[in-house]
PDB file of N, CA, C and O in Angstrom:
ATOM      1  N   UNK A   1    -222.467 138.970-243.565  1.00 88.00           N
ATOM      2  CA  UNK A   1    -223.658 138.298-243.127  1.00 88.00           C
ATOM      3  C   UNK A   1    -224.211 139.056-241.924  1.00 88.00           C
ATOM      4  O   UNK A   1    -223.402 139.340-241.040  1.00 88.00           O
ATOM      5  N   UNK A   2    -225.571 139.445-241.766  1.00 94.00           N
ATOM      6  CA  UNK A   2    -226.465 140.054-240.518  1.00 94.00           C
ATOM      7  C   UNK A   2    -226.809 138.689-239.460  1.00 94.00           C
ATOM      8  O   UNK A   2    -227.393 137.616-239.612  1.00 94.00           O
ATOM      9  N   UNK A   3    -226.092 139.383-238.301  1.00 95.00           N
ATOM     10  CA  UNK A   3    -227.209 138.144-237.287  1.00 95.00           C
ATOM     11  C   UNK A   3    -227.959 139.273-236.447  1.00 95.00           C
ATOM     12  O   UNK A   3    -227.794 140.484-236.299  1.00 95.00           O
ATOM     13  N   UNK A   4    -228.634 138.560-236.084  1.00 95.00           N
ATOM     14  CA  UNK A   4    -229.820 139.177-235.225  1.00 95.00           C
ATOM     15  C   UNK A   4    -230.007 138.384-233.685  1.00 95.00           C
ATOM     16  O   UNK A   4    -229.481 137.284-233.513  1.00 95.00           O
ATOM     17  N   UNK A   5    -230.628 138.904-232.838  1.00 93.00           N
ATOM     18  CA  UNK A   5    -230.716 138.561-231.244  1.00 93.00           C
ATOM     19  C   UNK A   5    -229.722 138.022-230.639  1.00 93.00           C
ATOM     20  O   UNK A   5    -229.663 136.953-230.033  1.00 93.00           O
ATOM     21  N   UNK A   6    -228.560 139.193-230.920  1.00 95.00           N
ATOM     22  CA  UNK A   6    -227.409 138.131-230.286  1.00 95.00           C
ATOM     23  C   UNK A   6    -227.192 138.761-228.835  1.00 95.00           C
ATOM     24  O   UNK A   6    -227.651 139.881-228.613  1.00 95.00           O
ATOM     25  N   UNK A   7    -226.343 137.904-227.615  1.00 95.00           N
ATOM     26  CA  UNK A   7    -226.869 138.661-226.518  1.00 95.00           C
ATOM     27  C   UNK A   7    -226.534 139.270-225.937  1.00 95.00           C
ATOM     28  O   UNK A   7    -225.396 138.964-225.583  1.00 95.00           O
ATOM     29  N   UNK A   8    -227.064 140.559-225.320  1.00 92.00           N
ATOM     30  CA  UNK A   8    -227.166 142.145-224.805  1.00 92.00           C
ATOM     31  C   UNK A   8    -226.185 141.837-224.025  1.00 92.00           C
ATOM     32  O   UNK A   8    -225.405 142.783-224.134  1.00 92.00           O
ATOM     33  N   UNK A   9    -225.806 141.180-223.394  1.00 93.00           N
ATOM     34  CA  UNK A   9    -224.557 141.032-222.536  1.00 93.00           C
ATOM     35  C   UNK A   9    -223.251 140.927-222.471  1.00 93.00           C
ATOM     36  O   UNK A   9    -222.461 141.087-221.541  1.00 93.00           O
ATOM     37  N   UNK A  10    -223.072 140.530-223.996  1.00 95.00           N
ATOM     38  CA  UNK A  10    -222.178 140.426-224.759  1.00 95.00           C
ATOM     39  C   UNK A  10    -221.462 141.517-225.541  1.00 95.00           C
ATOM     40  O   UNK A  10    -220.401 141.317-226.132  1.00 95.00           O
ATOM     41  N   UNK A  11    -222.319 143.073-225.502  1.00 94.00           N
ATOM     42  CA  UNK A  11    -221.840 143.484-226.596  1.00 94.00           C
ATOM     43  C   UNK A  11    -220.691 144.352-226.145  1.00 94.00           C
ATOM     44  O   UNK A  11    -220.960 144.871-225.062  1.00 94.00           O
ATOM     45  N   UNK A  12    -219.617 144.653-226.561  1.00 93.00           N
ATOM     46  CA  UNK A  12    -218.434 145.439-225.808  1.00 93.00           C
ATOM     47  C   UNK A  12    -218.495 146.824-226.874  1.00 93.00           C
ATOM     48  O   UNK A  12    -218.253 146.818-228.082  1.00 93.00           O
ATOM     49  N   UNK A  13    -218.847 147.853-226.121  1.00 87.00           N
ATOM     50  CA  UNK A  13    -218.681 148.989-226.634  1.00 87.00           C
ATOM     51  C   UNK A  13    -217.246 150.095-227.022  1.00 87.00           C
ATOM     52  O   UNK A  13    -216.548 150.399-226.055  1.00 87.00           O
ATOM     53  N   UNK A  14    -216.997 150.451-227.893  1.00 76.00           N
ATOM     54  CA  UNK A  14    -215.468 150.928-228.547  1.00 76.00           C
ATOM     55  C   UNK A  14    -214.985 151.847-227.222  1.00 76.00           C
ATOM     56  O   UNK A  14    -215.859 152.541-226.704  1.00 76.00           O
ATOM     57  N   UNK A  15    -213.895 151.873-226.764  1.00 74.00           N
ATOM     58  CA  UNK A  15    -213.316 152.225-226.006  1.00 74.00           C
ATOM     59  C   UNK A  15    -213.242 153.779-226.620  1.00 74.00           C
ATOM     60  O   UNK A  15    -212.792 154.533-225.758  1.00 74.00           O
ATOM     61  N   UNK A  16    -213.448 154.229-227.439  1.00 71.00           N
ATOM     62  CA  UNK A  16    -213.111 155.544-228.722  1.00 71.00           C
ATOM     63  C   UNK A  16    -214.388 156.686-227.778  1.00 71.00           C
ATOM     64  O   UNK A  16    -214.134 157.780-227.274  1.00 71.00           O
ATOM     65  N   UNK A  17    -215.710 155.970-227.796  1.00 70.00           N
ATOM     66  CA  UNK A  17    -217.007 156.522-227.158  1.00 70.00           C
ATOM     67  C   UNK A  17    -216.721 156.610-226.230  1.00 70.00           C
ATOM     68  O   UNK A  17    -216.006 155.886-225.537  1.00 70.00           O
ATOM     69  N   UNK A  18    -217.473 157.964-225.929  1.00 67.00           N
ATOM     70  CA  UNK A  18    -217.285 158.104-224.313  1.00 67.00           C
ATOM     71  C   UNK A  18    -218.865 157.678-223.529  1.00 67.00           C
ATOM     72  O   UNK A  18    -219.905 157.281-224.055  1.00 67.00           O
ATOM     73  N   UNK A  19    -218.656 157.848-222.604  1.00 65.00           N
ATOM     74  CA  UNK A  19    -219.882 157.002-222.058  1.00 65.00           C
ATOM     75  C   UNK A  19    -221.251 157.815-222.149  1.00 65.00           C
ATOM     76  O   UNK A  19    -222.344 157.273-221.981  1.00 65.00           O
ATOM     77  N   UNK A  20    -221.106 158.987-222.393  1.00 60.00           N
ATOM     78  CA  UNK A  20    -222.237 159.364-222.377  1.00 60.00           C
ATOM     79  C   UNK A  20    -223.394 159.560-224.076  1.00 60.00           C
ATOM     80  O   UNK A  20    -224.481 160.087-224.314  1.00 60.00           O
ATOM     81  N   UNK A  21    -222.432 158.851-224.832  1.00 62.00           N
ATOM     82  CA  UNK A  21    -222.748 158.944-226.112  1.00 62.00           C
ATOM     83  C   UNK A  21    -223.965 157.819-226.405  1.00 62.00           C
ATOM     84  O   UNK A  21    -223.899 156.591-226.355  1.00 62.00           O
ATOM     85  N   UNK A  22    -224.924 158.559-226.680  1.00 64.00           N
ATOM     86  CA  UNK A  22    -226.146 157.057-227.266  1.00 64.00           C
ATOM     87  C   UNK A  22    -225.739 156.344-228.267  1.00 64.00           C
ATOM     88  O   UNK A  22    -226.242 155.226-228.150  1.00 64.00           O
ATOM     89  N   UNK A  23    -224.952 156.425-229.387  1.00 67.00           N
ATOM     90  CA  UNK A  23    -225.325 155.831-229.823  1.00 67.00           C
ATOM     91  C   UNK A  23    -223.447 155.547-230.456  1.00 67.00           C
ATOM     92  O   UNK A  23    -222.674 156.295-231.055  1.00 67.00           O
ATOM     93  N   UNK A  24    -223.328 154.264-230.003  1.00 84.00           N
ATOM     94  CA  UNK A  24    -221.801 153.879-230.779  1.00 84.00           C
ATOM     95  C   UNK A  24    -221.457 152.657-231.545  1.00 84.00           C
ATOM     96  O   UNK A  24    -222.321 151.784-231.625  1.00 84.00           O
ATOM     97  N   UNK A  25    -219.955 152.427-232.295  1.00 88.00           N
ATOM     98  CA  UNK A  25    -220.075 151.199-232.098  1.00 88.00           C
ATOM     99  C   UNK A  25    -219.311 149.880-231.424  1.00 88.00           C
ATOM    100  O   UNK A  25    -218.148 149.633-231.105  1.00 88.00           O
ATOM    101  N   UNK A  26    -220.774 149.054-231.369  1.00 93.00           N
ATOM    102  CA  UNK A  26    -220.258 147.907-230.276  1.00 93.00           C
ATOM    103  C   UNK A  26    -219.608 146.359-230.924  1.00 93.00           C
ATOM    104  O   UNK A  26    -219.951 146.011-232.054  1.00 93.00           O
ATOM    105  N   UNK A  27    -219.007 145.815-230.402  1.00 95.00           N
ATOM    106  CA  UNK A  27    -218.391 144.889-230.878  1.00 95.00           C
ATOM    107  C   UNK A  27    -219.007 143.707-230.039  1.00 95.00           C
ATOM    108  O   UNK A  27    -219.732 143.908-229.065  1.00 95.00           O
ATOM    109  N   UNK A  28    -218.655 142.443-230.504  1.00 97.00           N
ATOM    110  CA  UNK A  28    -219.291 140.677-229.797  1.00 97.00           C
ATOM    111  C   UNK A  28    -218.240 139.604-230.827  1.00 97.00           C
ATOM    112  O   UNK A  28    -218.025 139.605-232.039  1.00 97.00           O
ATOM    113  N   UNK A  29    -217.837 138.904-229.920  1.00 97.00           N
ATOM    114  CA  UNK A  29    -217.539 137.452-230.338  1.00 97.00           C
ATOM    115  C   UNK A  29    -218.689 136.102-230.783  1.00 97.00           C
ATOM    116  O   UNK A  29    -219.114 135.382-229.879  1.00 97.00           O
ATOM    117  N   UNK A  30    -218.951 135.958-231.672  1.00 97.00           N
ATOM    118  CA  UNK A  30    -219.987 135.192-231.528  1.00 97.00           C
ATOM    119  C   UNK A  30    -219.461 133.296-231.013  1.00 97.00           C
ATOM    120  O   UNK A  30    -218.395 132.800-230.649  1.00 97.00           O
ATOM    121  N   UNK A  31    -220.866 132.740-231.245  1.00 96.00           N
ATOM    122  CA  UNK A  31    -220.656 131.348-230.366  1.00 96.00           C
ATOM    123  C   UNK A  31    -219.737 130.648-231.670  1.00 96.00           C
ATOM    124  O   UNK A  31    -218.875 129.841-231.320  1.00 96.00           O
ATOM    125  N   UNK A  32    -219.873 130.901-233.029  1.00 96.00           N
ATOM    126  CA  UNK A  32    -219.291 130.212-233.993  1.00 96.00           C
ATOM    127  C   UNK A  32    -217.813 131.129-234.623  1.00 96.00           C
ATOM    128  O   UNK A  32    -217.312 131.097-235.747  1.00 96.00           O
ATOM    129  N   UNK A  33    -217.466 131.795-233.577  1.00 97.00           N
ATOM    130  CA  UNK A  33    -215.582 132.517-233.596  1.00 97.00           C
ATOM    131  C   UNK A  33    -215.986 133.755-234.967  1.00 97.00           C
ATOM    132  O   UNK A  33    -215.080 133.977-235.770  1.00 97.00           O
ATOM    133  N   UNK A  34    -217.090 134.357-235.118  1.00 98.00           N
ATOM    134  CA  UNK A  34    -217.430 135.553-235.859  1.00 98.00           C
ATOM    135  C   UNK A  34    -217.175 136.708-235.353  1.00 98.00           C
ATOM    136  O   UNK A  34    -217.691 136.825-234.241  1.00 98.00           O
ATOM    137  N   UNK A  35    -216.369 137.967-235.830  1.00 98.00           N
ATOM    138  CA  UNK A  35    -216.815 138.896-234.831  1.00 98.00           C
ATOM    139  C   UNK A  35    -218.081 140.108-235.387  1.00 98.00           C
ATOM    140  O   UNK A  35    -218.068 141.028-236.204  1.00 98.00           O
ATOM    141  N   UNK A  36    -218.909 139.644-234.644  1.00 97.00           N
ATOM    142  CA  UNK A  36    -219.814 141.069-234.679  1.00 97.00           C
ATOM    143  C   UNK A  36    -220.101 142.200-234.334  1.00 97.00           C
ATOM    144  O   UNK A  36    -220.059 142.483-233.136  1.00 97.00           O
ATOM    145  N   UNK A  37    -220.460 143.127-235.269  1.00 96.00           N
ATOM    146  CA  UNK A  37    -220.275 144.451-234.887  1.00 96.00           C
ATOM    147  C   UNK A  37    -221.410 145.099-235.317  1.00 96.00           C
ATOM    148  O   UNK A  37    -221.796 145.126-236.485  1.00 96.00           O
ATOM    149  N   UNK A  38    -221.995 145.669-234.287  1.00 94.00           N
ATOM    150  CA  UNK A  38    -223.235 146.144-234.456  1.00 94.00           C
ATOM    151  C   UNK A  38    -223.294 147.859-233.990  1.00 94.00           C
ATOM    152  O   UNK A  38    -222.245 148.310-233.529  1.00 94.00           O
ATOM    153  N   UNK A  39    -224.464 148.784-234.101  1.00 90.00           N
ATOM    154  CA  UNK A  39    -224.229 150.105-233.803  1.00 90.00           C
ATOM    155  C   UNK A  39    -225.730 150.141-232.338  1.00 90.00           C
ATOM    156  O   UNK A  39    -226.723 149.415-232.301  1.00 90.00           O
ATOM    157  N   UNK A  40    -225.482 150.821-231.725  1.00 86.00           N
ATOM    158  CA  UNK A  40    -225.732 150.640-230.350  1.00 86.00           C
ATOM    159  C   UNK A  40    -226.974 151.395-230.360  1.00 86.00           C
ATOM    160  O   UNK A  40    -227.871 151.132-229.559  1.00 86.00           O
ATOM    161  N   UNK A  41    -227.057 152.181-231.097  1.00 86.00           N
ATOM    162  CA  UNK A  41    -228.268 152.685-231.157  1.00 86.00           C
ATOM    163  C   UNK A  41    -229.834 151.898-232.035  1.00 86.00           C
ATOM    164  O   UNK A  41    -231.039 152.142-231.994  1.00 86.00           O
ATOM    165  N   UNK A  42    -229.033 150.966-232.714  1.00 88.00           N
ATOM    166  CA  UNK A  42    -230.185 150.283-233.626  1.00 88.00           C
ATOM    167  C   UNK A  42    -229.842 148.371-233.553  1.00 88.00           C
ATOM    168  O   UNK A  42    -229.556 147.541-234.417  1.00 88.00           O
ATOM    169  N   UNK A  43    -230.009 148.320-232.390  1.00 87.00           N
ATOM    170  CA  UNK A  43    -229.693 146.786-232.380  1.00 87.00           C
ATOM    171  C   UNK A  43    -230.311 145.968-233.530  1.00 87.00           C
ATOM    172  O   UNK A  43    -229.777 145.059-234.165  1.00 87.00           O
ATOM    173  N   UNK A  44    -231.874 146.617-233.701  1.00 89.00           N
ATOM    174  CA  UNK A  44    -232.894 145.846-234.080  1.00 89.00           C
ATOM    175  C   UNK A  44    -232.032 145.557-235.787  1.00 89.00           C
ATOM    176  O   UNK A  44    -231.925 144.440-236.293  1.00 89.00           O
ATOM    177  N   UNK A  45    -231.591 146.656-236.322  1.00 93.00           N
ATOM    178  CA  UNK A  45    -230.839 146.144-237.481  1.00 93.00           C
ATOM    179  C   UNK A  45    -229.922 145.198-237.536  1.00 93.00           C
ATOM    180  O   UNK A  45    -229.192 144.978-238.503  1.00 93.00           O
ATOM    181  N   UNK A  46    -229.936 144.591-236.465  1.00 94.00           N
ATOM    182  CA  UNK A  46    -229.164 143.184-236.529  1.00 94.00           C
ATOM    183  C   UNK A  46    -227.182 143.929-237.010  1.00 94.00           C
ATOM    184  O   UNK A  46    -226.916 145.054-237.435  1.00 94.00           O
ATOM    185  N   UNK A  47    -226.331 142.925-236.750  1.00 97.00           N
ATOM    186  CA  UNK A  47    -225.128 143.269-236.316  1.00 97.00           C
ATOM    187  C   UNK A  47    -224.375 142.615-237.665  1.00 97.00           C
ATOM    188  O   UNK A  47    -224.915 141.582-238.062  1.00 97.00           O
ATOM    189  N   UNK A  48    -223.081 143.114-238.509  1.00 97.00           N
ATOM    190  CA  UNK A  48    -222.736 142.745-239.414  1.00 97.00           C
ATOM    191  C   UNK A  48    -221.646 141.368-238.462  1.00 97.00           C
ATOM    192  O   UNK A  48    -221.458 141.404-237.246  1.00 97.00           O
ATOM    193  N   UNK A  49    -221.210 140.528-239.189  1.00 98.00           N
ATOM    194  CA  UNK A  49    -219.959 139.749-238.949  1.00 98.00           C
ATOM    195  C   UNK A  49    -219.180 139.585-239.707  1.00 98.00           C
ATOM    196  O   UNK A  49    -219.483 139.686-240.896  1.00 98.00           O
ATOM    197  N   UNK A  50    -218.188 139.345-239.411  1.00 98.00           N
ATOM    198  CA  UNK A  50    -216.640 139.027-240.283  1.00 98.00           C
ATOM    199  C   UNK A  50    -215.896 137.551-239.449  1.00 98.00           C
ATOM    200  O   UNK A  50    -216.134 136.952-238.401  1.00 98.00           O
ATOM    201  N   UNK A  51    -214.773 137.378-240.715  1.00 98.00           N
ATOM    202  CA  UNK A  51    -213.758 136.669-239.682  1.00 98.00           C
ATOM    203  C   UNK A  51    -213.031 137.414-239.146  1.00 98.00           C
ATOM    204  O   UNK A  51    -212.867 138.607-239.400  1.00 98.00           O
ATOM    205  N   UNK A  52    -212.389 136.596-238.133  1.00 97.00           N
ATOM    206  CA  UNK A  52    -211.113 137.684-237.469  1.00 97.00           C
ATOM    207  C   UNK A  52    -210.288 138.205-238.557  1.00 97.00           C
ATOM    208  O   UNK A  52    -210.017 139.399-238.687  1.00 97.00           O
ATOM    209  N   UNK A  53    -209.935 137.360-239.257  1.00 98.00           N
ATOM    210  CA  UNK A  53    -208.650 137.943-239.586  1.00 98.00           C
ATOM    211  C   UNK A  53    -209.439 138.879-241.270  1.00 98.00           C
ATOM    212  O   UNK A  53    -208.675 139.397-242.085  1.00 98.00           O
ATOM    213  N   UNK A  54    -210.873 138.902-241.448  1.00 97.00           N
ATOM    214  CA  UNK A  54    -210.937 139.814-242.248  1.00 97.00           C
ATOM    215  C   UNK A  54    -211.207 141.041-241.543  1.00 97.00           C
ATOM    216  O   UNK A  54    -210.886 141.976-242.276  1.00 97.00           O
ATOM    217  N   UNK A  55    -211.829 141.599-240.016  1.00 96.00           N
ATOM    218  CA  UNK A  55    -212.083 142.348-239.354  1.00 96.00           C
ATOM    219  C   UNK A  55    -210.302 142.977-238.988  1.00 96.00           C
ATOM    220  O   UNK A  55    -210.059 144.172-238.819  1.00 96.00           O
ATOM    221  N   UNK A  56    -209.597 142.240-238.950  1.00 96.00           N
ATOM    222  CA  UNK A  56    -208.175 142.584-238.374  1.00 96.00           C
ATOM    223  C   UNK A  56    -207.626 143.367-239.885  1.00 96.00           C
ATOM    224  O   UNK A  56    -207.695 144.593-239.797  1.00 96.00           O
ATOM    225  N   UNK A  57    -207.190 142.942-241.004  1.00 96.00           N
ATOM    226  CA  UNK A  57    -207.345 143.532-241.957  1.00 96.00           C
ATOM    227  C   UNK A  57    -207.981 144.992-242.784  1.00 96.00           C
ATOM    228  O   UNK A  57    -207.392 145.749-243.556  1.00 96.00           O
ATOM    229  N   UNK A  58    -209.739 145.043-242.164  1.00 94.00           N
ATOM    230  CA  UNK A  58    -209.988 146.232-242.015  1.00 94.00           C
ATOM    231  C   UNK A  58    -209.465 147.234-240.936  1.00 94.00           C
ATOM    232  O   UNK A  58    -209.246 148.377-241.336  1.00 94.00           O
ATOM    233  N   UNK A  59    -209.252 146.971-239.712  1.00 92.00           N
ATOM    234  CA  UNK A  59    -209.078 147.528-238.870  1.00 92.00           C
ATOM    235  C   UNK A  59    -207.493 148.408-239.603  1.00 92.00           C
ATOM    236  O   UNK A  59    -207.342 149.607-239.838  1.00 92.00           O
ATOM    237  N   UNK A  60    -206.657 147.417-239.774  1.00 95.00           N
ATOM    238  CA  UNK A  60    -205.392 148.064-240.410  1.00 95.00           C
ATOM    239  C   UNK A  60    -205.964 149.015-241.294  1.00 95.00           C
ATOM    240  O   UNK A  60    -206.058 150.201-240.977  1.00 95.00           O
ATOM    241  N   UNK A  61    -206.293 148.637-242.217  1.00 93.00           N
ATOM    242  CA  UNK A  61    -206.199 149.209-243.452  1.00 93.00           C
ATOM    243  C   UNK A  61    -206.899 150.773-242.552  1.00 93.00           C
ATOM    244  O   UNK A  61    -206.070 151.680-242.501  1.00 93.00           O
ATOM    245  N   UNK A  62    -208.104 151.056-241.978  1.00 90.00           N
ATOM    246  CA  UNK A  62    -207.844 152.097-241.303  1.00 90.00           C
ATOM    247  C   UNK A  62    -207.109 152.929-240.271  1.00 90.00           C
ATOM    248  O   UNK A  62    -207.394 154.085-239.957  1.00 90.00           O
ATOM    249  N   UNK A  63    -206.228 152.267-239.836  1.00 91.00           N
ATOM    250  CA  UNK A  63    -205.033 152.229-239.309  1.00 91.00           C
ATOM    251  C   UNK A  63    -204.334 153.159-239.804  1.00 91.00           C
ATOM    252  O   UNK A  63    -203.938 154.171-239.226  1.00 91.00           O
ATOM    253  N   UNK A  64    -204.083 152.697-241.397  1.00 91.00           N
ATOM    254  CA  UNK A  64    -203.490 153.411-242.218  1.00 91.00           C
ATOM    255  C   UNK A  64    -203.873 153.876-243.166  1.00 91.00           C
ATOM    256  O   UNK A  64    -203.514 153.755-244.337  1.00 91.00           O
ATOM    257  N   UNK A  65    -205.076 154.765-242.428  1.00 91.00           N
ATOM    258  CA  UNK A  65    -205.524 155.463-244.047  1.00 91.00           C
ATOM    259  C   UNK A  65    -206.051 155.439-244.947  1.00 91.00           C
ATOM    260  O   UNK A  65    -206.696 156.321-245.513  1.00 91.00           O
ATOM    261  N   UNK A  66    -205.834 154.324-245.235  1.00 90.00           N
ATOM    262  CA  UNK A  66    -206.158 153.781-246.845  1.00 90.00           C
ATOM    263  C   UNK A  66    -207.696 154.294-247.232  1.00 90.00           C
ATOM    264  O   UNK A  66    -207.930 154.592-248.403  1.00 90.00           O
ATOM    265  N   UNK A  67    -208.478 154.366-246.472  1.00 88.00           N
ATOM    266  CA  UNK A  67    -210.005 154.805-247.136  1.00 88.00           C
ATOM    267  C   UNK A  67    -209.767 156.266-247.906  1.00 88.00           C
ATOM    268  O   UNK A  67    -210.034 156.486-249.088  1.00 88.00           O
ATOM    269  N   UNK A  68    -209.288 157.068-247.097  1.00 86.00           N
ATOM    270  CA  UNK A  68    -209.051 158.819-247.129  1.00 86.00           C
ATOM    271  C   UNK A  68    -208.049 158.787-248.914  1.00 86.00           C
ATOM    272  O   UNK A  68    -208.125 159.773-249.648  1.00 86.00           O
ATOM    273  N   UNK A  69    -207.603 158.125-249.136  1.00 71.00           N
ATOM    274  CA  UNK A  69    -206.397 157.956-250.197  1.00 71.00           C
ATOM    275  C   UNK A  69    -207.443 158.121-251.795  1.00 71.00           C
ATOM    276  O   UNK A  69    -208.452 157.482-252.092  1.00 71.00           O
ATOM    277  N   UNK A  70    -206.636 159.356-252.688  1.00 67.00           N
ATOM    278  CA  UNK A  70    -207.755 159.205-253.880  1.00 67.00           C
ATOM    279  C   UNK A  70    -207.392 157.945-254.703  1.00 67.00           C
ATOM    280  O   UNK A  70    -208.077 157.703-255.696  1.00 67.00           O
ATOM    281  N   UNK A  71    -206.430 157.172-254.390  1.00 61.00           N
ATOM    282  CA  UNK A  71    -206.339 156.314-255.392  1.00 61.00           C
ATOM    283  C   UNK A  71    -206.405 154.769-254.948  1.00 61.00           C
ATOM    284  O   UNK A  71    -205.596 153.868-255.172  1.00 61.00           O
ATOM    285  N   UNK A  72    -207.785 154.745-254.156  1.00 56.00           N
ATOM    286  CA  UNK A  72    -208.169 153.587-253.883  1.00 56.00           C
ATOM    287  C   UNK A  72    -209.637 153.326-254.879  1.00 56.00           C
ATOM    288  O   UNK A  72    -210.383 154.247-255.212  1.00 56.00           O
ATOM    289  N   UNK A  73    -209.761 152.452-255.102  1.00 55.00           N
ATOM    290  CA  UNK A  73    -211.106 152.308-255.533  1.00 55.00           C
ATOM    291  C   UNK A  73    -211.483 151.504-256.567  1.00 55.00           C
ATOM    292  O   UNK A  73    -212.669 151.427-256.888  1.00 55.00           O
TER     293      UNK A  73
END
């Protein structure tokens, strides 16, 4: 799901970027326990969300690889 105008104050940028990079991506908790993740250079495209524990899940699964693997798909 896309939300949109969520707020600028909120957004926590990946520790991975270094600071002088325009354009990264940023992460937010939303008010209803979503986490959103949006790219820093194009707010206006509004920010994807997940649940935690489906965002925690991806996070593993790149963790380990799994995208790079030919026998996913």
């Amino acid at each position: 799901m896309k939300r949109h105008n969520l707020p600028t104050s909120a957004w926590r940028k990946s520790s991975y970027s270094e600071n002088q990079q325009a354009g990264c991506v940023e992460a937010q908790l939303t008010d209803d326990g979503l986490i959103a993740i949006g790219d820093s250079k194009d707010r206006a495209r509004g920010a994807s969300t997940f649940t935690p524990s489906a965002w925690t899940s991806f996070v593993g699964a790149v963790q380990r690889d799994v995208f790079s693997r030919r026998d996913v798909g």
